[in-house]
CSV table of C-alpha atoms in Angstrom, one decimal:
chain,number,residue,atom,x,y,z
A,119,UNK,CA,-27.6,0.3,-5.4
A,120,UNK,CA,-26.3,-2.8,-6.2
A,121,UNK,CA,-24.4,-6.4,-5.0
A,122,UNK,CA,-22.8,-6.9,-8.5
A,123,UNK,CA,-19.0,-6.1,-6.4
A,124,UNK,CA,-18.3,-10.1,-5.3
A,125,UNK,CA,-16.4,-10.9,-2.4
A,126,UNK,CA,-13.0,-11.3,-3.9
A,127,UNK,CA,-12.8,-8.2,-5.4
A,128,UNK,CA,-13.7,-5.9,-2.4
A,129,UNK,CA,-11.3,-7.9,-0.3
A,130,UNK,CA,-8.4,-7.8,-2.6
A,131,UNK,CA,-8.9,-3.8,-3.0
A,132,UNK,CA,-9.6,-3.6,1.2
A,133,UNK,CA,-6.0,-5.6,1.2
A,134,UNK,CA,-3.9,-2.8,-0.7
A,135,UNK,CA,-6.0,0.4,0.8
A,136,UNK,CA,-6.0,-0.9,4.5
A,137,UNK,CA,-2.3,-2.4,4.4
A,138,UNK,CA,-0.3,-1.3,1.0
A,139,UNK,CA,1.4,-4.7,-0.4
A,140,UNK,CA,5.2,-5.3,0.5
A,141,UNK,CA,7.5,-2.5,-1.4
A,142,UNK,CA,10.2,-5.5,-3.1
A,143,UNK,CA,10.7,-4.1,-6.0
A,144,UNK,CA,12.0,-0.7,-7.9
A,145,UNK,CA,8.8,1.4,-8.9
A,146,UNK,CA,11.1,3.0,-11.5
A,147,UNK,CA,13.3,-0.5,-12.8
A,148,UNK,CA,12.0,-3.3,-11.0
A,149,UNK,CA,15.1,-4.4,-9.2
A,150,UNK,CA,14.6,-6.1,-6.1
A,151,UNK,CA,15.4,-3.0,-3.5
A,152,UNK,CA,17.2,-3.4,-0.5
A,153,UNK,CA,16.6,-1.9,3.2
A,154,UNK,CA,19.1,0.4,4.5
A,155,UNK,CA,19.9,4.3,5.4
A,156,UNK,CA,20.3,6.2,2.4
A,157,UNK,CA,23.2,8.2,2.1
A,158,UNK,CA,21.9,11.8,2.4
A,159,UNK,CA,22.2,12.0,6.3
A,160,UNK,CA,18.6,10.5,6.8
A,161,UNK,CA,17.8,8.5,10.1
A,162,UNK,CA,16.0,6.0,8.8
A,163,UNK,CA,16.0,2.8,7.1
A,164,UNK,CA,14.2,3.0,3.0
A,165,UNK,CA,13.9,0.5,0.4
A,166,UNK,CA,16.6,1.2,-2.7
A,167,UNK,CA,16.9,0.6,-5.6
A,168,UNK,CA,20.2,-1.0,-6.1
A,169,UNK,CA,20.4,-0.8,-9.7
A,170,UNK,CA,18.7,3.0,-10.1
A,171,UNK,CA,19.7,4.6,-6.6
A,172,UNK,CA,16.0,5.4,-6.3
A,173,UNK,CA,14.6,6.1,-2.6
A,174,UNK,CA,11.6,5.1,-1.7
A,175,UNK,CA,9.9,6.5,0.8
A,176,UNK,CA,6.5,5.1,2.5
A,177,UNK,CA,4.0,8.1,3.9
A,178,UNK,CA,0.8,8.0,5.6
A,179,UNK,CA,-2.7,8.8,3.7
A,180,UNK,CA,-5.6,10.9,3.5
A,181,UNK,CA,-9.0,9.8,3.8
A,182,UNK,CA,-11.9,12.6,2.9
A,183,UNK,CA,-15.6,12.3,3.9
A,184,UNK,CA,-18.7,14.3,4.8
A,185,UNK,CA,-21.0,14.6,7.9
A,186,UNK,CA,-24.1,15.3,5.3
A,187,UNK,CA,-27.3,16.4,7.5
A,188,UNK,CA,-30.5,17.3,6.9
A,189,UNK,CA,-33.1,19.6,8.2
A,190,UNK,CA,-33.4,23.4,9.7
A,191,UNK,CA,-31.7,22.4,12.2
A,192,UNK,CA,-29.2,19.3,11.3
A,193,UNK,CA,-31.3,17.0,13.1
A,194,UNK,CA,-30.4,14.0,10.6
A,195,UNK,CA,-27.2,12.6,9.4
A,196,UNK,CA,-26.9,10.4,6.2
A,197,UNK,CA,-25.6,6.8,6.5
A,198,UNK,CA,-24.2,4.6,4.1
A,199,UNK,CA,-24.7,0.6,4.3
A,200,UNK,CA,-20.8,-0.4,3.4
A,201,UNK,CA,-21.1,-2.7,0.2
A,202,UNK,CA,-17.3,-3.1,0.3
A,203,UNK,CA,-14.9,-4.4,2.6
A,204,UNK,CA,-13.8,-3.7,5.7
A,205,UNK,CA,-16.8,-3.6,7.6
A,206,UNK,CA,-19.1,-5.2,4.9
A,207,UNK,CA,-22.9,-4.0,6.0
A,208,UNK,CA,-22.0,-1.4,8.8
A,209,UNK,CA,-22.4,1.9,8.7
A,210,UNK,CA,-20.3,4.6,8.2
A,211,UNK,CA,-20.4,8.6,6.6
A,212,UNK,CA,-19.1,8.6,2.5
A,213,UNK,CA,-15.6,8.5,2.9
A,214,UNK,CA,-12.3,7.0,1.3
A,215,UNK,CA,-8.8,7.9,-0.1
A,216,UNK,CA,-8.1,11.3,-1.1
A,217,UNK,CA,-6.7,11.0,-4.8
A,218,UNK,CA,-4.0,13.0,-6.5
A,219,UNK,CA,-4.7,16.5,-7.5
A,220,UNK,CA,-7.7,17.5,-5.3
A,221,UNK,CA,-8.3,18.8,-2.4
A,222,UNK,CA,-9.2,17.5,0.7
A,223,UNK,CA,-12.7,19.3,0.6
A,224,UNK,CA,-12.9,18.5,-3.1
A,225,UNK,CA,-11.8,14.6,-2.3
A,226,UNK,CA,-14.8,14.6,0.5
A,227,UNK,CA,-17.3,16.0,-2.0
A,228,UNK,CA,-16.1,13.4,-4.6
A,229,UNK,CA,-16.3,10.9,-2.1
A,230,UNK,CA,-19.9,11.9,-0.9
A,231,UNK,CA,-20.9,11.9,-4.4
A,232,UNK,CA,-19.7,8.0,-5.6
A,233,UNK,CA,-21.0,6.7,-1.9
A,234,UNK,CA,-24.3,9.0,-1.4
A,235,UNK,CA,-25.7,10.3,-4.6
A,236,UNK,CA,-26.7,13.4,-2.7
A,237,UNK,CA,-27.1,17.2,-3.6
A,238,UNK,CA,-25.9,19.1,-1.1
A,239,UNK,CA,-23.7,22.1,0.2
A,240,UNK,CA,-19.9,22.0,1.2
A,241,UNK,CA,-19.3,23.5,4.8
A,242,UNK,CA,-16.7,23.5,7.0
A,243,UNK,CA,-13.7,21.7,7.9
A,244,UNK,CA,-14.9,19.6,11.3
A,245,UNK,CA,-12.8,16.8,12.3
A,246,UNK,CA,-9.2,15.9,11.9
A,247,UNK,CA,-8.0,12.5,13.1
A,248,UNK,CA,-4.6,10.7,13.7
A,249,UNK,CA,-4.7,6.8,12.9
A,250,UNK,CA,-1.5,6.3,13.5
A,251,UNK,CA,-1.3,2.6,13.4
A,252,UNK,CA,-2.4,2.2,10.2
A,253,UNK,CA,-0.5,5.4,8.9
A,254,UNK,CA,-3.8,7.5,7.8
A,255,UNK,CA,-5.1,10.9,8.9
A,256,UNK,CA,-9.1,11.5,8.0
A,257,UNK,CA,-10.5,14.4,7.5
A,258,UNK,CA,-14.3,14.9,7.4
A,259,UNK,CA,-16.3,18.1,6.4
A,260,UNK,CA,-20.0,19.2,7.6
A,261,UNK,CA,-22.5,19.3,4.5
A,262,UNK,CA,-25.9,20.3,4.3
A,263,UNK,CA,-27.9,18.2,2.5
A,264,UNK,CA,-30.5,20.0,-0.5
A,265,UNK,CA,-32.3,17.1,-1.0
A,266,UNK,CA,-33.4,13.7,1.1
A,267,UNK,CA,-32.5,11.7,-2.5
A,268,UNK,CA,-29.7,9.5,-2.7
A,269,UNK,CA,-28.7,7.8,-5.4
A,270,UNK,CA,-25.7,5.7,-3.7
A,271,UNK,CA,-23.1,4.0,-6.3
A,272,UNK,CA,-21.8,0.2,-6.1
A,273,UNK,CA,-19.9,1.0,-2.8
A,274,UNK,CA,-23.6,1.5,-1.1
A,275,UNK,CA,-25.6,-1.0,-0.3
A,276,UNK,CA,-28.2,1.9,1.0
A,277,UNK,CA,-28.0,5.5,1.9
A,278,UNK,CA,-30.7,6.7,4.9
A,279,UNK,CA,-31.5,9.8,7.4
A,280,UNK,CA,-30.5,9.1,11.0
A,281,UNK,CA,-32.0,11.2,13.8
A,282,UNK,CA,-29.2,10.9,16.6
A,283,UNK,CA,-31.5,8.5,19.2
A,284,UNK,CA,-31.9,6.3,15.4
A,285,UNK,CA,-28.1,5.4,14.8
A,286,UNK,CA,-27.1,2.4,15.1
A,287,UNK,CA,-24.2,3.0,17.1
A,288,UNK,CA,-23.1,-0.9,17.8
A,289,UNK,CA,-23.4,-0.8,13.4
A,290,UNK,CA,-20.8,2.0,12.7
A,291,UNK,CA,-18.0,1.0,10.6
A,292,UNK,CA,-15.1,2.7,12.3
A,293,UNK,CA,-13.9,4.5,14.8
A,294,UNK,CA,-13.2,7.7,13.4
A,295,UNK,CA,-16.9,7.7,12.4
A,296,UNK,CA,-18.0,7.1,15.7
A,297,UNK,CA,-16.0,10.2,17.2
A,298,UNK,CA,-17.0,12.6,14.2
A,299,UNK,CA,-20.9,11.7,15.0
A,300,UNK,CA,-20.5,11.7,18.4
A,301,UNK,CA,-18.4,15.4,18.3
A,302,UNK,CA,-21.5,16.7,16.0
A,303,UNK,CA,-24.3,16.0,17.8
A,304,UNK,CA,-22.5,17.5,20.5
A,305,UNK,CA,-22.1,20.2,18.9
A,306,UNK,CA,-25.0,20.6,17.6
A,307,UNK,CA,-26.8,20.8,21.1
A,308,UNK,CA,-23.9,23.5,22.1
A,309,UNK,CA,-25.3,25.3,18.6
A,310,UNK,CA,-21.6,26.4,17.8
A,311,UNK,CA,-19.4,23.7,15.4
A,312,UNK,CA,-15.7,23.6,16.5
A,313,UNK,CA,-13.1,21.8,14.3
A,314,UNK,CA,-11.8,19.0,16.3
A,315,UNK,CA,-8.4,17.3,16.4
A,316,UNK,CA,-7.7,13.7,18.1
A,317,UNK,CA,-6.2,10.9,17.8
A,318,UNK,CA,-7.8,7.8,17.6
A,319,UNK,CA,-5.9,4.6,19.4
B,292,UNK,CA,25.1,23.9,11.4
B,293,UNK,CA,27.2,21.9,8.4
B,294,UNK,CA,27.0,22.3,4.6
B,295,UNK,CA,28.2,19.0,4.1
B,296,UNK,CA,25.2,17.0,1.9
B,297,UNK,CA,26.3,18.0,-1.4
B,298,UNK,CA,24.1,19.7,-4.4
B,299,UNK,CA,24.1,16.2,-6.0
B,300,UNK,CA,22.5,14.4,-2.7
B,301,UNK,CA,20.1,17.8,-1.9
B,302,UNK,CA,18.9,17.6,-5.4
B,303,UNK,CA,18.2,13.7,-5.9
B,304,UNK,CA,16.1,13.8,-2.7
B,305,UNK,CA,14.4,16.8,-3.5
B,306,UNK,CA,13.3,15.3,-6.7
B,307,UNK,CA,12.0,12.4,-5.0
B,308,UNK,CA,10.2,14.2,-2.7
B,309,UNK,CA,8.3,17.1,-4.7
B,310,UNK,CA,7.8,14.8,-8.3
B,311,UNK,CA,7.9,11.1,-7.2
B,312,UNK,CA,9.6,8.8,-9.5
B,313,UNK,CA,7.6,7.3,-12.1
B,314,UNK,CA,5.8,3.8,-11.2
B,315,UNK,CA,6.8,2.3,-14.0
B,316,UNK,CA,7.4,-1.1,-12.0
B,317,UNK,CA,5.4,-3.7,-9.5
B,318,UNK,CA,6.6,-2.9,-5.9
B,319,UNK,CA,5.5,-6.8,-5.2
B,320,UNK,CA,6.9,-8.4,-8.1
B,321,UNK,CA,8.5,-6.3,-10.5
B,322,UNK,CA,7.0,-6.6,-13.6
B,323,UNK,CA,6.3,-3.5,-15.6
B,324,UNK,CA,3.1,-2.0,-14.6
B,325,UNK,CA,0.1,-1.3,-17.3
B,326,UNK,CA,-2.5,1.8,-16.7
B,327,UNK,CA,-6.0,0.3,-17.0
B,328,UNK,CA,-9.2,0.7,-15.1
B,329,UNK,CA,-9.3,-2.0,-12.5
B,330,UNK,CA,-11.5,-4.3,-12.3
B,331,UNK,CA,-13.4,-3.7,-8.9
B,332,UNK,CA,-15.4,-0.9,-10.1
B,333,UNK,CA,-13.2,1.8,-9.9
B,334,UNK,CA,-13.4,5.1,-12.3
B,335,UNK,CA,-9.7,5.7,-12.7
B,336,UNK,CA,-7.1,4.5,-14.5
B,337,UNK,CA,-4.2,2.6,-12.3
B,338,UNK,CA,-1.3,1.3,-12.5
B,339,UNK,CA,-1.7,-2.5,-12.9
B,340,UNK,CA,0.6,-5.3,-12.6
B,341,UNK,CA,-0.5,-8.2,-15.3
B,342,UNK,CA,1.6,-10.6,-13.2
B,343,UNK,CA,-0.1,-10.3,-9.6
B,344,UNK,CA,-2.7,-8.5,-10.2
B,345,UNK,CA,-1.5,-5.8,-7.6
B,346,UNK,CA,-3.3,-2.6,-8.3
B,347,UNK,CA,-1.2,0.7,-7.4
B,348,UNK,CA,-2.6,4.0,-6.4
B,349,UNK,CA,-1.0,7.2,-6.0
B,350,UNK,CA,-2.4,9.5,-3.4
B,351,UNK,CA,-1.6,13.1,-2.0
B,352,UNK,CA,1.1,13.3,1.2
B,353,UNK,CA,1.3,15.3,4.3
B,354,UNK,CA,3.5,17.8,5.3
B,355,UNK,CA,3.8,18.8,8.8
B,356,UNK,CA,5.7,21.3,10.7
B,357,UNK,CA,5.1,24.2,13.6
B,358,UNK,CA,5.3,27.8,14.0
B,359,UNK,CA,7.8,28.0,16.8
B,360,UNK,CA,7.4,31.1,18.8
B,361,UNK,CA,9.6,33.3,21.8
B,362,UNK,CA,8.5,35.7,23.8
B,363,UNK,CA,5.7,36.4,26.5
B,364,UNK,CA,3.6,37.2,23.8
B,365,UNK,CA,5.3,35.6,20.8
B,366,UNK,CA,6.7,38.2,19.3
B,367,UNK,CA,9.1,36.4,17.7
B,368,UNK,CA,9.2,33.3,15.0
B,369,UNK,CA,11.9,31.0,14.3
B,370,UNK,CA,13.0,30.6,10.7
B,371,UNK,CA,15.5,28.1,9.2
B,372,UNK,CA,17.4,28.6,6.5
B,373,UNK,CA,17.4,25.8,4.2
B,374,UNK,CA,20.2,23.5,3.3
B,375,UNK,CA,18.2,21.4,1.3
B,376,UNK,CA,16.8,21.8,-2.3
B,377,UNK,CA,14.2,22.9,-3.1
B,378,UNK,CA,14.5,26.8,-2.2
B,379,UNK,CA,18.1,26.3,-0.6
B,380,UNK,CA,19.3,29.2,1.1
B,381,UNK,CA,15.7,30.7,1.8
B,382,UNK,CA,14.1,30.8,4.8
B,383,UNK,CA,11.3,28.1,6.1
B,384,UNK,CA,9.6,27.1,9.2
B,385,UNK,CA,10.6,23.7,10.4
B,386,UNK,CA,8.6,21.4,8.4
B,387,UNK,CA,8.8,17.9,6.2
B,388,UNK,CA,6.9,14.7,5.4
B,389,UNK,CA,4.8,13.2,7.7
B,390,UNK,CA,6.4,9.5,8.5
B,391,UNK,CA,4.4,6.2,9.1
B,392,UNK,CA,3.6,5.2,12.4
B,393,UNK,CA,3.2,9.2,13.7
B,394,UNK,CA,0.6,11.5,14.3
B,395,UNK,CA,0.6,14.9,12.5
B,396,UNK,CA,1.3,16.7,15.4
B,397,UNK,CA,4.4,14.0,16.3
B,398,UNK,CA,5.6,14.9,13.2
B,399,UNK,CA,5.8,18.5,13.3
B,400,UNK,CA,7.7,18.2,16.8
B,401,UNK,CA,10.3,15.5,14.8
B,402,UNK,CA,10.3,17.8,12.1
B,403,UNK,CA,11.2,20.7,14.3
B,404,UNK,CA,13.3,18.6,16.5
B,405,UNK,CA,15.4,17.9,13.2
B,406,UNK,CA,15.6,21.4,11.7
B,407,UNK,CA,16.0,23.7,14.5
B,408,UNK,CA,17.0,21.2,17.8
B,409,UNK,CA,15.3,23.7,19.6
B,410,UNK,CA,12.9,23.6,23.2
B,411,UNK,CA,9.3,24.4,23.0
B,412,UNK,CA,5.9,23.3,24.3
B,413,UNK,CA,4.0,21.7,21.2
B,414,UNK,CA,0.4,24.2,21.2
B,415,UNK,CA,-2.9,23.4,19.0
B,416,UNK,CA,-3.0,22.8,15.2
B,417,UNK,CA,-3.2,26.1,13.3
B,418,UNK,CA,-3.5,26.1,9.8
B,419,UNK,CA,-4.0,23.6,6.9
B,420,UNK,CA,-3.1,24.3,3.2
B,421,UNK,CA,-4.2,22.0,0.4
B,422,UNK,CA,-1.6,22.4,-2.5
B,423,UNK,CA,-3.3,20.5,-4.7
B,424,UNK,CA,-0.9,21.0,-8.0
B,425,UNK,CA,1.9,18.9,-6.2
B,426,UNK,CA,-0.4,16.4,-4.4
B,427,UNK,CA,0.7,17.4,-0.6
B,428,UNK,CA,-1.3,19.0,2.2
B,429,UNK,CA,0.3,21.0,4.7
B,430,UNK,CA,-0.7,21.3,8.2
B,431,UNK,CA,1.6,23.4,11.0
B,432,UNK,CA,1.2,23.6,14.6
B,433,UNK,CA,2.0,26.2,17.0
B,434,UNK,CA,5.0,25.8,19.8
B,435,UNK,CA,6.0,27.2,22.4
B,436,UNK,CA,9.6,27.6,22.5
B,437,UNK,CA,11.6,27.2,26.0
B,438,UNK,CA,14.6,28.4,25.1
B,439,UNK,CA,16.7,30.7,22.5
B,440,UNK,CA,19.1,28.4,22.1
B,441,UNK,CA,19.0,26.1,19.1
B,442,UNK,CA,20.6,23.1,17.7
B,443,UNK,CA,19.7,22.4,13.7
B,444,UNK,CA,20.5,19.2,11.9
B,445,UNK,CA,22.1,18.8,8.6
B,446,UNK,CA,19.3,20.0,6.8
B,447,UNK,CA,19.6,23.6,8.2
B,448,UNK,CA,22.4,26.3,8.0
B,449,UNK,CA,21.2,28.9,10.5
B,450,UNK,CA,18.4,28.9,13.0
B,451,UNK,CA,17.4,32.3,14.4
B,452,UNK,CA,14.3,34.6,15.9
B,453,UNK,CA,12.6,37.2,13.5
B,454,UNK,CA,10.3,39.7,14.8
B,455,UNK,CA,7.0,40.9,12.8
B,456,UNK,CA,9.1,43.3,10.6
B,457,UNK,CA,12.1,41.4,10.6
B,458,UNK,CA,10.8,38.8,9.2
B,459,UNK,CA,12.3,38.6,5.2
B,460,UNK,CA,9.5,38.6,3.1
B,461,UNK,CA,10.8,38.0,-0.2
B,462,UNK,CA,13.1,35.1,1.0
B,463,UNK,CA,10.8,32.5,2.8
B,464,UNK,CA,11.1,29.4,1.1
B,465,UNK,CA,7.6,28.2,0.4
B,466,UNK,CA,3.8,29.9,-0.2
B,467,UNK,CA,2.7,27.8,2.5
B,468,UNK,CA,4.8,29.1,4.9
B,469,UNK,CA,4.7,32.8,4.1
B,470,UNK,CA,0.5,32.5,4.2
B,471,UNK,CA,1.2,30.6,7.6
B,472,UNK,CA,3.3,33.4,9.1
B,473,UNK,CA,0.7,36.0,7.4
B,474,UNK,CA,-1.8,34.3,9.7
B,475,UNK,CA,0.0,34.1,12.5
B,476,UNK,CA,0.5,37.6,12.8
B,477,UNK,CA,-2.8,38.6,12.2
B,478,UNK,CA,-4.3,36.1,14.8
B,479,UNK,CA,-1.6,37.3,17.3
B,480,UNK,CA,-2.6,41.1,17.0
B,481,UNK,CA,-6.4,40.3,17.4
B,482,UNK,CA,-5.6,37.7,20.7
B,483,UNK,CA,-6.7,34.9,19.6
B,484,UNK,CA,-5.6,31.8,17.5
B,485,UNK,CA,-7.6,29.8,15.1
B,486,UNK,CA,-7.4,26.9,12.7
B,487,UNK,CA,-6.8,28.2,8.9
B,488,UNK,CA,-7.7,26.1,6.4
B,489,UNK,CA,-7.4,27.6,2.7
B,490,UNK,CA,-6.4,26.1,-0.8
B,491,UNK,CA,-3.2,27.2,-2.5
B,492,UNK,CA,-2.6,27.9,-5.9
């Protein structure tokens, strides 16, 4: 783990994942675009290019993460201590964007890996959640963890075992978290693990 | 029904939409853009503005659409048959990109609303489809439709019921669609419907 991520810089890359900057230019020519329908019959308003014609369209994102437990029986889930912003020091499951070319089980794994340092085994899809106000959908997998080491990178301030009486739920980073733990250990008592689909206000 | 978007708008839009246009530029301020590794920590190389300092990323899309089915016992599928590049003239389930501001499953009833103008019931999410190559993931409901009589936008030249065997094989537009009606079938004949989640090639 470390701190060496100052303040500026987790805020300034919180401000383009959490709310992508203004679109006022061409991506392709750099022309100041303008808002209106485009002229193929589509309903609503885009930013284009004046110059280039270009289109550009705004869609929601991904986010990828892991429920990563531990034990026979699942009885603990690994935490991460957020080192970034939003939600500097609360807790939440390794999770972020899903990147270009992966999957959305490979983008969790790769997410668990930078944010956890942990060995363990991809399982099943588990929740699927509609964030519609900020335009993202996240997606989180069950893991089973192989080992109880982590070896969390800089986005981590620490990476520990919960039992579900030890989280601290007033501490969780987000929503979406909140639900997916909640939805597991319900689970978990029921001894069957459904995938779950909601959306979160 | 109308064919009147011509090959030259189909084809701009479709290029858009499957191979986004190079960032070349600053959406903020325009400047050309340099691919570096930022300087918050991150592993990949970006697109970086040397003006403002604005750090673009690029990140997979959702498409979402339903499997709109007639009949006491859904027997029967409605298929579209594409006006639009790519795969004009082949047959698709109602389907596009997911817009800001929506839920999946909002969506997939716009989508549908869009392509076939048809009645239905929206039912429970039913298969997912990673297609990692072109950076999209793909996620269909089922619906149940009220009606047989349907009303498709410009994007669609015909809009009609297929049974099982009906169904033209060889001329359904995309892999995620045919594995999606695959699926559907199957589920149907044992009685009970799941959620599919599989990786395409």
């Amino acid at each position: 783990m470390n701190l060496l991520l100052d303040k500026y810089k987790r805020q300034s890359r919180y401000t383009y994942l959490m709310h992508r900057p203004p679109l006022k230019h061409c991506r392709v020519c750099g022309t100041a675009v303008v808002y209106r329908l485009p002229d193929d019959g589509d309903t609503k308003e885009r930013a284009v290019c004046p110059a280039c014609a270009t289109v550009h369209y705004e869609n929601p994102l991904n986010v990828v993460g892991t429920v990563p437990v531990w034990g026979e029986d699942g009885g603990q889930v690994l935490l991460c201590k957020r080192n970034i912003e939003p939600r500097w020091g609360k807790w939440t499951l390794p999770a972020g964007f899903m990147e270009m070319g992966e999957t959305t089980a490979e983008g969790a794994a790769r997410e668990t890996d930078e944010e956890a340092g942990a060995q363990y085994e991809m399982q099943a899809l588990f929740s699927i959640m509609n964030v519609a106000r900020v335009g993202q959908v996240h997606l989180y997998y069950r893991a089973r963890l192989l080992s109880t080491e982590f070896n969390p990178g800089h986005e981590t301030i620490e990476a520990r075992l919960f039992t579900e009486s030890e989280i601290p739920w007033d501490e969780i980073a987000f929503k979406t978290v909140k639900e997916t733990l909640e939805r597991y250990f319900d689970d978990r008592r029921k001894g069957r693990f459904g995938i779950h689909v909601l959306d979160i206000a």
